[in-house]
Tab-separated table of C-alpha atoms in Angstrom:
chain	number	residue	atom	x	y	z
A	1	MET	CA	-15.443	-0.710	-0.495
A	2	GLN	CA	-11.920	-1.941	-0.241
A	3	ARG	CA	-13.005	-4.850	1.920
A	4	LEU	CA	-15.542	-5.857	-0.738
A	5	ALA	CA	-13.004	-5.467	-3.475
A	6	ILE	CA	-10.576	-7.732	-1.650
A	7	GLY	CA	-13.359	-10.241	-1.016
A	8	LYS	CA	-14.228	-10.360	-4.790
A	9	ALA	CA	-10.532	-10.683	-5.839
A	10	THR	CA	-9.687	-13.488	-3.370
A	11	SER	CA	-12.829	-15.518	-3.713
A	12	CYS	CA	-11.950	-16.935	-7.085
A	13	ASP	CA	-11.257	-20.607	-6.747
A	14	THR	CA	-8.635	-21.612	-9.290
A	15	ASP	CA	-5.735	-24.004	-9.589
A	16	GLN	CA	-4.000	-21.834	-12.174
A	17	ASP	CA	-1.531	-19.016	-11.440
A	18	SER	CA	-3.697	-15.956	-12.075
A	19	LEU	CA	-4.255	-12.279	-11.359
A	20	VAL	CA	-7.770	-11.775	-10.168
A	21	ILE	CA	-9.294	-8.251	-10.167
A	22	GLY	CA	-11.964	-7.184	-7.775
A	23	SER	CA	-13.625	-3.754	-7.384
A	24	ASP	CA	-16.506	-2.210	-5.521
A	25	GLN	CA	-17.921	1.273	-5.440
A	26	VAL	CA	-19.956	3.492	-3.164
A	27	CYS	CA	-21.632	6.809	-3.802
A	28	VAL	CA	-21.678	9.389	-1.044
A	29	ILE	CA	-24.013	12.431	-0.916
A	30	ASP	CA	-24.277	14.712	2.187
A	31	ASP	CA	-22.010	12.351	4.103
A	32	LYS	CA	-24.364	9.417	3.546
A	33	ILE	CA	-23.664	6.305	1.476
A	34	VAL	CA	-26.280	5.941	-1.265
A	35	GLY	CA	-27.039	2.488	-2.534
A	36	LYS	CA	-28.467	1.381	-5.815
A	37	PRO	CA	-32.056	2.564	-6.156
A	38	LEU	CA	-33.531	-0.742	-7.355
A	39	ASP	CA	-36.735	0.859	-8.649
A	40	ARG	CA	-38.130	3.972	-10.423
A	41	GLU	CA	-39.294	5.716	-7.180
A	42	ASN	CA	-36.001	5.434	-5.409
A	43	ALA	CA	-34.030	6.484	-8.458
A	44	ILE	CA	-36.144	9.625	-8.744
A	45	LYS	CA	-35.684	10.361	-5.013
A	46	GLN	CA	-31.890	9.936	-5.271
A	47	LEU	CA	-31.587	12.187	-8.305
A	48	LEU	CA	-33.729	14.873	-6.691
A	49	ALA	CA	-31.467	14.730	-3.626
A	50	GLN	CA	-28.403	15.102	-5.911
A	51	SER	CA	-29.693	17.921	-7.997
A	52	GLY	CA	-27.479	20.995	-7.735
A	53	LYS	CA	-24.970	19.144	-5.488
A	54	THR	CA	-21.636	17.452	-5.641
A	55	ILE	CA	-21.457	13.755	-4.930
A	56	THR	CA	-18.335	11.579	-4.512
A	57	PHE	CA	-17.706	8.092	-5.651
A	58	TYR	CA	-15.153	5.888	-3.831
A	59	THR	CA	-14.026	2.913	-5.754
A	60	GLY	CA	-11.989	0.182	-4.088
A	61	LEU	CA	-9.721	-1.959	-6.225
A	62	ALA	CA	-7.836	-5.177	-5.439
A	63	VAL	CA	-5.530	-7.378	-7.573
A	64	HIS	CA	-4.873	-10.838	-6.089
A	65	ASN	CA	-1.981	-12.939	-7.269
A	66	THR	CA	-2.976	-16.649	-6.792
A	67	ALA	CA	0.624	-17.789	-7.271
A	68	THR	CA	1.990	-15.632	-4.462
A	69	ASN	CA	-1.161	-15.079	-2.481
A	70	HIS	CA	-0.338	-11.360	-2.437
A	71	THR	CA	-3.064	-8.768	-2.899
A	72	GLU	CA	-2.537	-5.185	-4.047
A	73	VAL	CA	-5.272	-2.902	-2.681
A	74	GLY	CA	-6.180	0.674	-3.338
A	75	PHE	CA	-9.017	3.086	-4.001
A	76	ASP	CA	-9.826	6.140	-6.106
A	77	THR	CA	-12.338	8.930	-5.801
A	78	PHE	CA	-14.368	10.787	-8.392
A	79	GLU	CA	-16.600	13.786	-7.961
A	80	VAL	CA	-19.794	14.457	-9.950
A	81	HIS	CA	-21.275	17.954	-10.009
A	82	PHE	CA	-24.983	17.891	-10.807
A	83	ARG	CA	-26.941	20.461	-12.719
A	84	ASP	CA	-30.069	21.910	-11.099
A	85	LEU	CA	-32.622	19.434	-12.384
A	86	THR	CA	-36.400	19.605	-12.490
A	87	LEU	CA	-38.586	16.728	-11.482
A	88	GLU	CA	-39.729	16.428	-15.141
A	89	GLN	CA	-36.087	16.171	-16.440
A	90	ILE	CA	-35.320	13.480	-13.779
A	91	GLU	CA	-38.462	11.472	-14.598
A	92	ARG	CA	-37.693	11.565	-18.344
A	93	TYR	CA	-34.127	10.489	-17.664
A	94	VAL	CA	-35.078	7.649	-15.317
A	95	ASP	CA	-37.815	6.415	-17.811
A	96	ARG	CA	-35.245	6.428	-20.657
A	97	GLU	CA	-32.301	4.679	-18.985
A	98	GLU	CA	-33.786	2.858	-16.008
A	99	PRO	CA	-30.711	3.198	-13.868
A	100	PHE	CA	-32.065	1.000	-11.083
A	101	TYR	CA	-28.950	-1.036	-10.542
A	102	CYS	CA	-26.433	1.868	-10.779
A	103	ALA	CA	-24.832	3.564	-7.794
A	104	GLY	CA	-26.107	7.182	-7.781
A	105	SER	CA	-29.068	6.353	-10.123
A	106	PHE	CA	-27.317	7.178	-13.310
A	107	LYS	CA	-25.364	5.817	-16.178
A	108	SER	CA	-22.604	8.303	-17.037
A	109	GLU	CA	-21.621	6.363	-20.128
A	110	GLY	CA	-25.123	7.082	-21.512
A	111	MET	CA	-27.668	9.863	-21.133
A	112	GLY	CA	-26.590	10.342	-17.542
A	113	ILE	CA	-23.871	12.689	-18.708
A	114	CYS	CA	-26.656	15.187	-19.375
A	115	LEU	CA	-27.263	15.395	-15.581
A	116	PHE	CA	-23.877	16.885	-14.871
A	117	ASN	CA	-22.172	20.205	-15.279
A	118	LYS	CA	-18.739	19.062	-14.124
A	119	LEU	CA	-16.728	15.885	-13.483
A	120	ALA	CA	-13.532	15.825	-11.395
A	121	GLY	CA	-11.083	13.006	-10.898
A	122	LYS	CA	-7.844	11.568	-12.255
A	123	ASP	CA	-9.561	8.665	-14.137
A	124	PRO	CA	-12.991	8.872	-15.691
A	125	ASN	CA	-13.198	5.071	-15.601
A	126	THR	CA	-13.480	5.337	-11.802
A	127	LEU	CA	-16.956	6.685	-12.299
A	128	VAL	CA	-18.068	3.418	-13.999
A	129	GLY	CA	-16.480	1.303	-11.348
A	130	LEU	CA	-13.039	0.305	-12.531
A	131	PRO	CA	-10.188	2.799	-12.167
A	132	LEU	CA	-8.015	1.669	-14.992
A	133	ILE	CA	-4.993	3.936	-14.308
A	134	ASP	CA	-4.615	2.475	-10.849
A	135	LEU	CA	-5.340	-1.032	-12.183
A	136	ILE	CA	-2.395	-0.751	-14.618
A	137	ASP	CA	-0.142	0.358	-11.770
A	138	MET	CA	-1.294	-2.550	-9.642
A	139	LEU	CA	-0.842	-5.102	-12.389
A	140	GLN	CA	2.632	-3.864	-13.042
A	141	LYS	CA	3.532	-4.177	-9.368
A	142	GLN	CA	2.428	-7.837	-9.612
A	143	GLY	CA	4.805	-8.274	-12.544
A	144	PHE	CA	2.311	-8.070	-15.397
A	145	GLU	CA	3.307	-5.648	-18.195
A	146	VAL	CA	0.242	-4.233	-19.896
A	147	LEU	CA	2.111	-2.894	-22.872
């Protein structure tokens, strides 16, 4: 995920001096990377596999300075503890939110929060794909003052 974040941050073609942000995220359950489900059937399968378990998100982050060609790189982790869910609960959730293009088959910023009994990590923004606390640190290292 760090490699993809770097690729995103450094692929911007610009003549201006800029700071370009790239991020990428993977979801891991039972030591396997879980991709985006892409359809209803796969979303239901993923959520059934996650029911009652803890999954981990790894989010890579890169800030590329086009003026200096320097890239700050890092990553953050975030754990999601799932409730024990029934097939009916999962189907209702998937039909309501259609999380087909979301890592882990849920949208934590919406009804997906109902699927969890605990969240653990230093920055809740990591779960939606952009660890803002780390981003602020990286921007400051590049000389950009956020405040």
